[in-house]
Short mmCIF file of C-alpha atoms and ligand atoms in Angstrom, two decimals:
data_model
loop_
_atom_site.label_atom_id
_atom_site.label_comp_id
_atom_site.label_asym_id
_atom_site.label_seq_id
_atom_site.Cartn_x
_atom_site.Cartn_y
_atom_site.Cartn_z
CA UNK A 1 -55.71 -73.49 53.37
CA UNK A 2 -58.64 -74.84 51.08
CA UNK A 3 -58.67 -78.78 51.53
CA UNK A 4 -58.01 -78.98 47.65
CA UNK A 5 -55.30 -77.13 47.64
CA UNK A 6 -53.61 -79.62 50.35
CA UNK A 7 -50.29 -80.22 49.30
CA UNK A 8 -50.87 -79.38 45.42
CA UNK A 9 -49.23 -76.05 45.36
CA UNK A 10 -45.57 -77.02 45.51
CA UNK A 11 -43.96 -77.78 42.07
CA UNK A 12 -43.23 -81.64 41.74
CA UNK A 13 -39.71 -81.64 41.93
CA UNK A 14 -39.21 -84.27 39.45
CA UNK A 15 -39.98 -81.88 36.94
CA UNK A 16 -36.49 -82.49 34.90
CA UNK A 17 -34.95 -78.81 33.26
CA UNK A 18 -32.05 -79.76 32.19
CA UNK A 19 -31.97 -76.85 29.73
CA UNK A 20 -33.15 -73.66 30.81
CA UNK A 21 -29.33 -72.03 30.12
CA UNK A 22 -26.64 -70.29 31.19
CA UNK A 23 -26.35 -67.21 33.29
CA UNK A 24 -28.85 -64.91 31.12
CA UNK A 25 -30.05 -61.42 30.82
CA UNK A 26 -30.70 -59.24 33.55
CA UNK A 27 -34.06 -56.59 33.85
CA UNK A 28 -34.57 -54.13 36.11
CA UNK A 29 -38.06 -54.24 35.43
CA UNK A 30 -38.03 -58.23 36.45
CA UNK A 31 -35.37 -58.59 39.02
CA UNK A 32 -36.38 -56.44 42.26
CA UNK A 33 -36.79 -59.13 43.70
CA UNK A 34 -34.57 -62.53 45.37
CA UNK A 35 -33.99 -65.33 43.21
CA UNK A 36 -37.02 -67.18 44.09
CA UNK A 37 -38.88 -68.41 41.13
CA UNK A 38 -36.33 -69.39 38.68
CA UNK A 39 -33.50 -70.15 41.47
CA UNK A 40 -32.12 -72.82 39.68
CA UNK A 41 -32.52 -71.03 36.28
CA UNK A 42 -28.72 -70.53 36.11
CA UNK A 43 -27.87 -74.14 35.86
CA UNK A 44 -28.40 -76.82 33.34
CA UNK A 45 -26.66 -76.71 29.70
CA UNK A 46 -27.19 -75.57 26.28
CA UNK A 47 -28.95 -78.71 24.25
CA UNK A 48 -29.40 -76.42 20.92
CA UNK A 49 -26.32 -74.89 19.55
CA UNK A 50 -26.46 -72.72 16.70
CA UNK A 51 -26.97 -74.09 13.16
CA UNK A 52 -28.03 -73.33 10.16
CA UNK A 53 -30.19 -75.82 7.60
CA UNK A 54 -28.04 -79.45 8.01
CA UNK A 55 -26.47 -80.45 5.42
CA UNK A 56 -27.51 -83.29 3.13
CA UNK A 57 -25.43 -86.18 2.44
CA UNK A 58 -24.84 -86.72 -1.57
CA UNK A 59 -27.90 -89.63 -2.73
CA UNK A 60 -26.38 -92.77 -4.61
CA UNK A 61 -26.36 -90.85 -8.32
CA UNK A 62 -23.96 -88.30 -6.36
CA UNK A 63 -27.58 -86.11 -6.55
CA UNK A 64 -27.93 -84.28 -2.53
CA UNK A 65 -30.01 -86.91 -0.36
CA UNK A 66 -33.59 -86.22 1.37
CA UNK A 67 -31.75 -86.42 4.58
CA UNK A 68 -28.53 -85.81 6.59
CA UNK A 69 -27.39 -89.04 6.89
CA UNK A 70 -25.64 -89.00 10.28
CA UNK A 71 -29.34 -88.38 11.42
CA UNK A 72 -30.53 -90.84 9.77
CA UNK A 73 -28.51 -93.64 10.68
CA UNK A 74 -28.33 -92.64 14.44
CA UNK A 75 -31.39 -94.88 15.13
CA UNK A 76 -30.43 -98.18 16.44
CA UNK A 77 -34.36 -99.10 16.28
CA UNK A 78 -34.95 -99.80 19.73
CA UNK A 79 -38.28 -98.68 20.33
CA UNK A 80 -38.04 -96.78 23.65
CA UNK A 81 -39.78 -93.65 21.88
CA UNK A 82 -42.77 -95.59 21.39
CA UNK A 83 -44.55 -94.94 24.66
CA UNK A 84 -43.75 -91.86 24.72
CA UNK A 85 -45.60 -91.01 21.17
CA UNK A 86 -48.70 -89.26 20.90
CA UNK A 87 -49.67 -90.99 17.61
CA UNK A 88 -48.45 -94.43 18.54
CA UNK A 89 -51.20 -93.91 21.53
CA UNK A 90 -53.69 -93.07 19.43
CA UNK A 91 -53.26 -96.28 16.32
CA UNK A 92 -50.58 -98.47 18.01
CA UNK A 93 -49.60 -98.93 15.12
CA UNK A 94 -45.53 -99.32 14.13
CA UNK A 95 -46.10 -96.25 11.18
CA UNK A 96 -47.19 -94.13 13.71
CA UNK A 97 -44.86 -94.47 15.56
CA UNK A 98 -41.07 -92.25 15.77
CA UNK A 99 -39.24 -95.63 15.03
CA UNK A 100 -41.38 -96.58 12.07
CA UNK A 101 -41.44 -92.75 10.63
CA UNK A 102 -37.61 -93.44 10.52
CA UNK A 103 -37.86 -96.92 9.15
CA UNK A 104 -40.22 -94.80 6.24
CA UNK A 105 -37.38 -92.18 5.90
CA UNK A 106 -34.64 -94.77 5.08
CA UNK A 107 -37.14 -96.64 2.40
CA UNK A 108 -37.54 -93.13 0.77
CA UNK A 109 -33.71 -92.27 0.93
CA UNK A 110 -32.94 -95.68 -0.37
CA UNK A 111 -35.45 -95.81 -3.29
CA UNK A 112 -37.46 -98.56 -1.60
CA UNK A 113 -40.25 -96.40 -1.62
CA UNK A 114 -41.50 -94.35 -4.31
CA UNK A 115 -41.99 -90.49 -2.91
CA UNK A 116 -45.78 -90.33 -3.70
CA UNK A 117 -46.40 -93.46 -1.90
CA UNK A 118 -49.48 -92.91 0.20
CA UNK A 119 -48.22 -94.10 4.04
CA UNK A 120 -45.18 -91.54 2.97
CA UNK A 121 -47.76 -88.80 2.63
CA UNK A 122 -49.98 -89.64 5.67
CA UNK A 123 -47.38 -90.11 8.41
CA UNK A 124 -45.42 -87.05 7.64
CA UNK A 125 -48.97 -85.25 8.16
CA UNK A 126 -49.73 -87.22 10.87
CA UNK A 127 -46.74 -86.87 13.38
CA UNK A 128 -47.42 -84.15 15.47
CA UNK A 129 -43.19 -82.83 15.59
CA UNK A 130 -44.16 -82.41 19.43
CA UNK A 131 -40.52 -84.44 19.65
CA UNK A 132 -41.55 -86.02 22.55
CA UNK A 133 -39.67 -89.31 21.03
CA UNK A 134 -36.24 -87.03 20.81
CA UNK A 135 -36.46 -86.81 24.86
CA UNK A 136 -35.97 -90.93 25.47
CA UNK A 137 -34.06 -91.57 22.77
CA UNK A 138 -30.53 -92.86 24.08
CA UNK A 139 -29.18 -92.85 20.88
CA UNK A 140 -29.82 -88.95 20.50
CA UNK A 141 -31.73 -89.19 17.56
CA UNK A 142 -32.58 -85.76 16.59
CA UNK A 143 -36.06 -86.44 15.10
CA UNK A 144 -37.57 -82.69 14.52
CA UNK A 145 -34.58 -82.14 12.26
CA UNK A 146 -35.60 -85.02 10.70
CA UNK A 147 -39.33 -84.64 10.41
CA UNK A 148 -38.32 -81.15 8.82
CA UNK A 149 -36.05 -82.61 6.17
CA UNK A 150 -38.77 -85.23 5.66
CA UNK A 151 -41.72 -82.37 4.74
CA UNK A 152 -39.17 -80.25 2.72
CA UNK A 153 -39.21 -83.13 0.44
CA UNK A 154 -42.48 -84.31 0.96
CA UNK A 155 -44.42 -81.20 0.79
CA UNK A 156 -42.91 -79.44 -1.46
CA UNK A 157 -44.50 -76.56 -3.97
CA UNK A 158 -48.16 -78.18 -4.69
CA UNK A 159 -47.95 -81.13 -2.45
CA UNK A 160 -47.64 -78.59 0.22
CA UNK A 161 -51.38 -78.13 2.03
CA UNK A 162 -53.45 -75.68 1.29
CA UNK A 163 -53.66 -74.01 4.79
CA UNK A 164 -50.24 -74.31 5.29
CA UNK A 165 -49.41 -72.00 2.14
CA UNK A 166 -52.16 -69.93 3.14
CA UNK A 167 -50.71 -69.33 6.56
CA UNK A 168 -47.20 -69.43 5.45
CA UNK A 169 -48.29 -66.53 3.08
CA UNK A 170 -50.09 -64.37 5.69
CA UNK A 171 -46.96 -64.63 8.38
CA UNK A 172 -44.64 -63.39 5.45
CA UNK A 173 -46.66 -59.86 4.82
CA UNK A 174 -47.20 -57.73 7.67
CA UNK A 175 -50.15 -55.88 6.16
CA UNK A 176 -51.98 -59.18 5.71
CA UNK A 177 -51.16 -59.29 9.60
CA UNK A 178 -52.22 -56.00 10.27
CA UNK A 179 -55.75 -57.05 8.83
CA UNK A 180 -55.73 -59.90 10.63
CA UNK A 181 -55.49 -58.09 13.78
CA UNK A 182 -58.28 -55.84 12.46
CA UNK A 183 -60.56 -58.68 11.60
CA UNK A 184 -60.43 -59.63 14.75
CA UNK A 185 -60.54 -56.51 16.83
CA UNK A 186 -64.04 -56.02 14.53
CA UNK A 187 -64.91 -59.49 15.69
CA UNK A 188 -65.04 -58.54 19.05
CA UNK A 189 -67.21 -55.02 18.48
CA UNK A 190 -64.66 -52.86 18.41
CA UNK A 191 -61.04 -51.92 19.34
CA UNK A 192 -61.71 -51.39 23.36
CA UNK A 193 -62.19 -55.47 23.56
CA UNK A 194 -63.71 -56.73 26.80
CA UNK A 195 -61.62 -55.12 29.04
CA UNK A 196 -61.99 -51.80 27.70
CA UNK A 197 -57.98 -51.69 26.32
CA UNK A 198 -56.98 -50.91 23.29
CA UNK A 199 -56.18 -54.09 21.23
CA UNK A 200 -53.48 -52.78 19.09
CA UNK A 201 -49.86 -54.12 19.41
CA UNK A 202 -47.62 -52.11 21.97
CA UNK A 203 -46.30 -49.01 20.61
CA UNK A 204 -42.90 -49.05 19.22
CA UNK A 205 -40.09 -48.28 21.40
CA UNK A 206 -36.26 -47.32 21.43
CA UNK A 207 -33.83 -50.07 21.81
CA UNK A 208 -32.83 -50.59 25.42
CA UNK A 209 -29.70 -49.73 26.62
CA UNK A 210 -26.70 -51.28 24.51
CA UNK A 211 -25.02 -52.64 27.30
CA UNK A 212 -28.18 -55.02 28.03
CA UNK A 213 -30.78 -54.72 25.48
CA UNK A 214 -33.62 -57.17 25.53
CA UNK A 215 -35.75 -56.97 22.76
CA UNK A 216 -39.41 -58.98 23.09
CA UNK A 217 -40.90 -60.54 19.69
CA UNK A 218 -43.97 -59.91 19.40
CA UNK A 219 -45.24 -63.22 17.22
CA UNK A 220 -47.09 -63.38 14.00
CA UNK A 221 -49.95 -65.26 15.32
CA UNK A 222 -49.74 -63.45 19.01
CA UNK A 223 -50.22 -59.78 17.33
CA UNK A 224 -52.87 -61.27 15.48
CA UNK A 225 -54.83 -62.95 18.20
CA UNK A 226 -53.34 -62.08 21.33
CA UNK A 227 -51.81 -58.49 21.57
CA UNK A 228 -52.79 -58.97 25.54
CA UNK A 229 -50.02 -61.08 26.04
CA UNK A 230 -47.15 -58.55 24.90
CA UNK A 231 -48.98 -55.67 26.83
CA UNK A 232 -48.67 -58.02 30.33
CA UNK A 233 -45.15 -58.75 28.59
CA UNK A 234 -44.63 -54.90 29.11
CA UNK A 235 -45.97 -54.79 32.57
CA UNK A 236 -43.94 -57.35 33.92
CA UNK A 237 -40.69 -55.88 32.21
CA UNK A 238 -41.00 -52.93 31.42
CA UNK A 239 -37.38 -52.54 30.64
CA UNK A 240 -37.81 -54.56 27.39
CA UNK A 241 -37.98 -53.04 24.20
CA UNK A 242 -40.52 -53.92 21.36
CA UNK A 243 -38.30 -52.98 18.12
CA UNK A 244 -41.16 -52.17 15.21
CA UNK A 245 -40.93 -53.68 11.91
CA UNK A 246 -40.35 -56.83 13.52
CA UNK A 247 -41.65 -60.49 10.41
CA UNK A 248 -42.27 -63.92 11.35
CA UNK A 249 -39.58 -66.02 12.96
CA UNK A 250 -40.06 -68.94 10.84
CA UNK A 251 -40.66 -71.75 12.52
CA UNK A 252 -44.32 -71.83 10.82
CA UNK A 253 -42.20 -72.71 7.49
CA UNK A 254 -39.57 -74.83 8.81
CA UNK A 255 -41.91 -77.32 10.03
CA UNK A 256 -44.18 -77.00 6.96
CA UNK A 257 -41.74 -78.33 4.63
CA UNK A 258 -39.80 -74.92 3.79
CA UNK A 259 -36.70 -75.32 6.43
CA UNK A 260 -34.57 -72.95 4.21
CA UNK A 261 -37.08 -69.96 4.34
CA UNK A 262 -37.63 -71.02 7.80
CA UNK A 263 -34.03 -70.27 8.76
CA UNK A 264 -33.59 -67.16 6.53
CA UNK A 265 -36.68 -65.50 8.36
CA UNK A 266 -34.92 -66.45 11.65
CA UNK A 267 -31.83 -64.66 10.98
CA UNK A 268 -33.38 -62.03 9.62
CA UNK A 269 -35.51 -61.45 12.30
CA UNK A 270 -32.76 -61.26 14.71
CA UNK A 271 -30.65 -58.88 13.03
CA UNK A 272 -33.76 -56.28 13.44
CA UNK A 273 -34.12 -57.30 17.67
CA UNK A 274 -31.25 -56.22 19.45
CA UNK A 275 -29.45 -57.98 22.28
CA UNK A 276 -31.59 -60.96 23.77
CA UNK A 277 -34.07 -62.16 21.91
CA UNK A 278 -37.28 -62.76 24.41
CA UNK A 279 -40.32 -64.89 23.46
CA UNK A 280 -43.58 -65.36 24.33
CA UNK A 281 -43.75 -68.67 22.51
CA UNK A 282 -42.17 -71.86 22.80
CA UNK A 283 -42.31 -72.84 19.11
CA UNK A 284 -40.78 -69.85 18.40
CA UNK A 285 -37.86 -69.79 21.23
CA UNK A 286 -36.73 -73.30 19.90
CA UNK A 287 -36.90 -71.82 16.42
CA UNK A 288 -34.99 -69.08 16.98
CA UNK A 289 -32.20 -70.43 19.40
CA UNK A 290 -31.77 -73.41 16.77
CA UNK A 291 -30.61 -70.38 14.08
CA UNK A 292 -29.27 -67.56 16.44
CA UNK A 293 -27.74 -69.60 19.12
CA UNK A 294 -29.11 -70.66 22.50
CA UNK A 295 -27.68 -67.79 24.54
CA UNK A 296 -29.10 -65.12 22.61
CA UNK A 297 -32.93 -66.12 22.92
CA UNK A 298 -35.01 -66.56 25.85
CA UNK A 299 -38.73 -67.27 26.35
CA UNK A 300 -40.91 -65.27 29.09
CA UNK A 301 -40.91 -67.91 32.02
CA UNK A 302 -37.07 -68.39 31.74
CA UNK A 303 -36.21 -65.00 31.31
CA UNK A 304 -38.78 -63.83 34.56
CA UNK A 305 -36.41 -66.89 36.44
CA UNK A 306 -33.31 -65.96 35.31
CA UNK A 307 -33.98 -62.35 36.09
CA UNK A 308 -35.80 -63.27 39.85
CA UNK A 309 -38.98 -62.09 39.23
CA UNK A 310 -40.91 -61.26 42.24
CA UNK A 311 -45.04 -61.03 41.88
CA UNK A 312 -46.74 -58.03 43.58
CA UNK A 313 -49.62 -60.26 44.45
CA UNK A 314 -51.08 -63.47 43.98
CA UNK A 315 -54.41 -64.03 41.70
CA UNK A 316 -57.14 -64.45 43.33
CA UNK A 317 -60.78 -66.04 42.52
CA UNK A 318 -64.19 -65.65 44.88
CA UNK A 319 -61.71 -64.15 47.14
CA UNK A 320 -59.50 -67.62 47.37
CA UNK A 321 -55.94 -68.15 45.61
CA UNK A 322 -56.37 -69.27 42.58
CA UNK A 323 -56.02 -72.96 41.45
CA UNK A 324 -53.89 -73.27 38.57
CA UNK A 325 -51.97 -75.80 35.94
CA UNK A 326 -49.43 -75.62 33.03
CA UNK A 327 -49.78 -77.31 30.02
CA UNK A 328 -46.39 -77.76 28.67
CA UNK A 329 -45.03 -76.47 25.28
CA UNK A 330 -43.48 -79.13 23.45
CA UNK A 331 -40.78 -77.27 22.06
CA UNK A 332 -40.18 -75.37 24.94
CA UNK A 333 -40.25 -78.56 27.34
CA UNK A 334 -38.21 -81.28 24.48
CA UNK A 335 -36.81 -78.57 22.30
CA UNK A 336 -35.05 -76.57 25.00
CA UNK A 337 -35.56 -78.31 28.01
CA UNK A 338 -37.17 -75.77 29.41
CA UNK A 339 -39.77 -76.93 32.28
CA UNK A 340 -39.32 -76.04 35.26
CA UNK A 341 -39.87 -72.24 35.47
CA UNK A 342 -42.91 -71.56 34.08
CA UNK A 343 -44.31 -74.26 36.80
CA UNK A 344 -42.34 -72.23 39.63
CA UNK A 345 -43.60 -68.81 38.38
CA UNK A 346 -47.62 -70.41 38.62
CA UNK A 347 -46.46 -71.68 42.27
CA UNK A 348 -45.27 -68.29 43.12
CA UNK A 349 -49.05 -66.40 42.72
CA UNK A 350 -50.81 -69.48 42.89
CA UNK A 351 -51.72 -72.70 44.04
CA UNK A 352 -50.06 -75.09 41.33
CA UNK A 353 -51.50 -77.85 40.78
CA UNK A 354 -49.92 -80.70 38.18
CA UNK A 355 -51.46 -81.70 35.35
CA UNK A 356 -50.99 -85.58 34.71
CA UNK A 357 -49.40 -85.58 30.87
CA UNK A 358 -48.90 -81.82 30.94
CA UNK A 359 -45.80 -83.07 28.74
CA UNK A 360 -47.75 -84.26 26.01
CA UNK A 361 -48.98 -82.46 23.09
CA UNK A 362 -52.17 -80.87 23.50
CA UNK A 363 -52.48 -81.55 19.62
CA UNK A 364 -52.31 -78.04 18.16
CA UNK A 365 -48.91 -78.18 16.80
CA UNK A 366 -48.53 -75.71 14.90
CA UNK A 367 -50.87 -76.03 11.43
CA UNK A 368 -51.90 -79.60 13.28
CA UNK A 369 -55.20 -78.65 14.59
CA UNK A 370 -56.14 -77.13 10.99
CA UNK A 371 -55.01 -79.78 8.96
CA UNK A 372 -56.02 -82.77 11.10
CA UNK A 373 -58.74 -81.70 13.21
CA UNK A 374 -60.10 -84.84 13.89
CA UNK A 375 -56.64 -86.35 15.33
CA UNK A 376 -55.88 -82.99 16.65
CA UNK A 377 -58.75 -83.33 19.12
CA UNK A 378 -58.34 -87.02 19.42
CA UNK A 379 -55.09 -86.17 21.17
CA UNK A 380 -56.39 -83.32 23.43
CA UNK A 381 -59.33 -85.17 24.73
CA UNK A 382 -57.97 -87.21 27.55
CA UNK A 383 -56.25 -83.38 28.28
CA UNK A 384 -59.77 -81.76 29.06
CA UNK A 385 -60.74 -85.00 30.80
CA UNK A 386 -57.64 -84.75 33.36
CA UNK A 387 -58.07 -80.90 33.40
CA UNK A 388 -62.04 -81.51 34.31
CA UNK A 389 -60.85 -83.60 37.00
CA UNK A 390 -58.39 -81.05 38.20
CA UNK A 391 -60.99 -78.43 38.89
CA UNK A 392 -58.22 -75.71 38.30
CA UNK A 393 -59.66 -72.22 37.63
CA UNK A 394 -56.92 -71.69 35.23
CA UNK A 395 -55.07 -73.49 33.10
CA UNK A 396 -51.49 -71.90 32.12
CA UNK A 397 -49.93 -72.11 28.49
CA UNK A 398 -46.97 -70.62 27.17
CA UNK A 399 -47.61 -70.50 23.61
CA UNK A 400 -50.15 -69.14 21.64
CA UNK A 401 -51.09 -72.05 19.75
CA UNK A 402 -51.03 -74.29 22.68
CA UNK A 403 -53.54 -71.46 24.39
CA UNK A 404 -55.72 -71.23 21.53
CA UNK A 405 -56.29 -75.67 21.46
CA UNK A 406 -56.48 -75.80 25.41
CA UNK A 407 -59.30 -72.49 25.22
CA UNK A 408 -61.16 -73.91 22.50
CA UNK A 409 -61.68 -77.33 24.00
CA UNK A 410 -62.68 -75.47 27.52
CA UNK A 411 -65.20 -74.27 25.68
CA UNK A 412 -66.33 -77.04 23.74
CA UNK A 413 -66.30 -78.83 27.27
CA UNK A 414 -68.12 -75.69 29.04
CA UNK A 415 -65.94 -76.03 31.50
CA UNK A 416 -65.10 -73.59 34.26
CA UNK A 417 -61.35 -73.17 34.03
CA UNK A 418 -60.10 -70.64 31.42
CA UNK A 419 -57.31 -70.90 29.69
CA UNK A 420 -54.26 -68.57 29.68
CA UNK A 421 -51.27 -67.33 28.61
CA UNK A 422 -48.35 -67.30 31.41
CA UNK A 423 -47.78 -63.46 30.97
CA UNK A 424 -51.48 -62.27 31.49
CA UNK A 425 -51.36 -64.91 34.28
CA UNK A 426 -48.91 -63.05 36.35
CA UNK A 427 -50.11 -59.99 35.61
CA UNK A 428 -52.71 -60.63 37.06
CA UNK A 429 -51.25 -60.80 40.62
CA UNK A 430 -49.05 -57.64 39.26
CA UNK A 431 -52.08 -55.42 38.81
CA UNK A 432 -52.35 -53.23 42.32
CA UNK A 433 -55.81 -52.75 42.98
CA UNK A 434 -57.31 -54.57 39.99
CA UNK A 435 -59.30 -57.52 41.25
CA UNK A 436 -58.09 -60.67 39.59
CA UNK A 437 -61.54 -62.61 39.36
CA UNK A 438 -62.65 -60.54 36.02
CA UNK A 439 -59.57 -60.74 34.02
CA UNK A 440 -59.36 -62.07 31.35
CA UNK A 441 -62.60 -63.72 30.84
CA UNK A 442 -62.79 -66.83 29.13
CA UNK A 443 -61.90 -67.14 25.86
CA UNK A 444 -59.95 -64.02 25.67
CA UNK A 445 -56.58 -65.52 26.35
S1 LIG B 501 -35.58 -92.90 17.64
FE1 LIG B 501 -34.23 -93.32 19.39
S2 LIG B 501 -35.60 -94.33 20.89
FE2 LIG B 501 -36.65 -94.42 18.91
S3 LIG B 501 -36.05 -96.39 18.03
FE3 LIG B 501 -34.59 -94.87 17.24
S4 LIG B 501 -32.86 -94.94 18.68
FE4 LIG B 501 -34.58 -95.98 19.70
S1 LIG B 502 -42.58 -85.89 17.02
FE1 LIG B 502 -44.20 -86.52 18.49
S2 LIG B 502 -45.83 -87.42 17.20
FE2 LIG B 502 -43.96 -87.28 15.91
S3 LIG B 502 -42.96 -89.29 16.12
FE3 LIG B 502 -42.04 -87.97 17.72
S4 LIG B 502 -43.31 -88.30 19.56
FE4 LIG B 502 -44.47 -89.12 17.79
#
């Protein structure tokens, strides 16, 4: 064993999971194996049930309030979240913080403050919604329902930015997807990319079987950027079907102020994908399972557990096992409580190695690292200095937008670890008689 890897391979078993659900879907494709990775994927409870938008509470004029109340008053204002804020690190400053963002909410629900005053505007911009806070809490104040309710009001029609209508108009039409895949295939020199594949999404398929069918989303910003990752999707389970026609789950509009389009693109999204609903990104599993119901959606790493997913291989690099680390999703991890697996699946092919603050936000958050680069890298800076000091060859994501923050600061860096999603990660060590060390090369995801 390499000195380095001394000891560093085994997953910390403090890693808490309390949520990675009840006894799930089953693929043939996945499961020839024992239960090893995801062994405890079985256990643990269901922390999002199925809802639609909440409900407002009626204002004092009788008028619908900004917010649900019972959310609102929940807080007993005792500051625990503090520390474990992402913001609040970077100002120390009360506003920043989850507790003050409430204390702002119940001055604009009471009238105390006007809606167009300033710190209103900046903090509901700033917070990252990495909900972080929502995991301390002992009150179970459940602050991303909040924050949503908060940017309905706040950025609604013109107030909303620029980018975010921009993006929230691209993710609604598939054709401007479709060119957005193009644009970027041309980007690259043509449609064979590095690797000499073809870029374009995975062909259509059937439904699977009725009695089981698991149906994989492909992602509005994935089929853009990252068609790679459904393709390794596809050669880790190949029993999943990729239903065409498939929109945008939402979750880009519910946390850009437009919760109610948010949740009608979530239903209507899983109306077209039979049977389990498997994800490649976190955002988008706690999106979905918020609107569909927990036991109907799974992301990769749980699913892979749940179904005992046993690697052909390990990956490999200058002939060595591969060093690797996971930076969290923040949905995935305080949405769903979902943590454990993907760090067990790394173990399994690799030698894992934990990243210190792996739970906290890598600061792309969705829009975040457009409309606040500054803080956006502000946040993922001490990230790339604990990864540098890591000296992983690969650092693991399991969302596209955390993948996209984590390979752009590599570079920025020039650092030697490459970023990557979880799927192309394992199928990596999948790939008989494909030498690990080339694939995929950095900054391809
Ligand atoms: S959000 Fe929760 S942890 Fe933070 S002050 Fe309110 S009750 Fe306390
Ligand atoms: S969602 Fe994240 S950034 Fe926003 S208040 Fe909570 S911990 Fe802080």
């Amino acid at each position: 064993m390499n000195d380095r890897t001394n000891g560093e391979h085994a997953v910390p078993p403090e890693q808490p999971d309390p949520g990675h659900g009840a006894a799930g879907p089953r693929g043939p494709g996945c499961g020839s194996g024992t239960r090893g990775a995801g062994a405890d994927a079985a256990s643990g409870h269901d922390p999002v049930p199925p809802a639609a938008v909440a409900p407002r509470s009626p204002g004092p004029d009788g008028s619908p309030g900004i917010f649900d109340k019972n959310l609102l008053d929940r807080c007993i204002s005792c500051g625990f979240c503090l520390p474990a804020c992402p913001t609040y690190a970077l100002t120390g400053e009360e506003t920043s913080s989850p507790r003050g963002r409430i204390t702002l909410m119940r001055a604009l629900e009471t009238g105390q403050l006007p809606p167009d005053d300033p710190t209103l505007a900046e903090e509901s911009s700033f917070c990252l919604g990495c909900r972080a806070c929502e995991t301390v809490c002992p009150a179970g104040v459940e602050y991303g329902s909040l924050l949503e309710q908060w940017r309905d009001h706040q950025w609604s029609g013109r107030d909303r930015p620029w980018i975010a209508r921009l993006l929230m108009l691209l993710v609604s039409r598939p054709a401007l997807l479709r060119l957005q895949g193009l644009v970027r295939r041309h980007a690259r020199g043509g449609p064979g990319g590095r690797a000499g594949r073809p870029a374009a999404e995975p062909a259509a398929e059937p439904a699977a079987a009725p009695d089981q069918p698991v149906s994989l989303m492909l992602g509005c910003v994935e089929r853009g950027l990252y068609p790679k990752v459904s393709r390794a999707v596809r050669e880790l389970c190949p029993e999943v079907a990729v239903p065409s026609g498939q929109g945008c789950c939402g979750a880009l509009h519910a946390h850009n102020g437009d919760s109610v389009t948010g949740a009608a693109m979530a239903r209507a999204l899983g109306e077209k994908l039979p049977g389990t609903v498997l994800t490649t990104a976190g955002g988008c599993a706690a999106h979905l399972a918020h609107h569909l119901g927990r036991d109907r959606v799974r992301e990769l790493s749980e699913y892979l557990g749940e179904a005992g997913y046993a690697p052909a291989g390990q990956v490999t690099v200058d002939g060595r096992r591969a060093r690797a680390t996971l930076q969290d999703s923040c949905h995935l991890r305080n949405g769903l409580g979902v943590s454990r697996p993907p760090r067990e699946l790394i173990a399994a092919v690799a030698d894992y190695v934990e990243l210190p603050g792996a739970d906290r936000c890598c600061g792309a958050a969705g829009t975040y690292a457009m409309l606040r680069p500054e803080d956006s890298r502000a946040v993922l800076d001490p990230k790339l200095d604990d990864i540098g000091r890591l000296d992983v060859d690969y650092v693991v994501t399991v969302n596209p937008g955390c993948l996209r923050q984590v390979q752009q600061g590599l570079r920025r860096r020039r650092s030697r670890a490459r970023a990557i999603h979880l799927a192309e990660f394992l199928a990596l060590a999948g790939r008989p008689g494909r030498p690990s060390d080339g694939l995929p090369g950095p900054g391809e995801g």
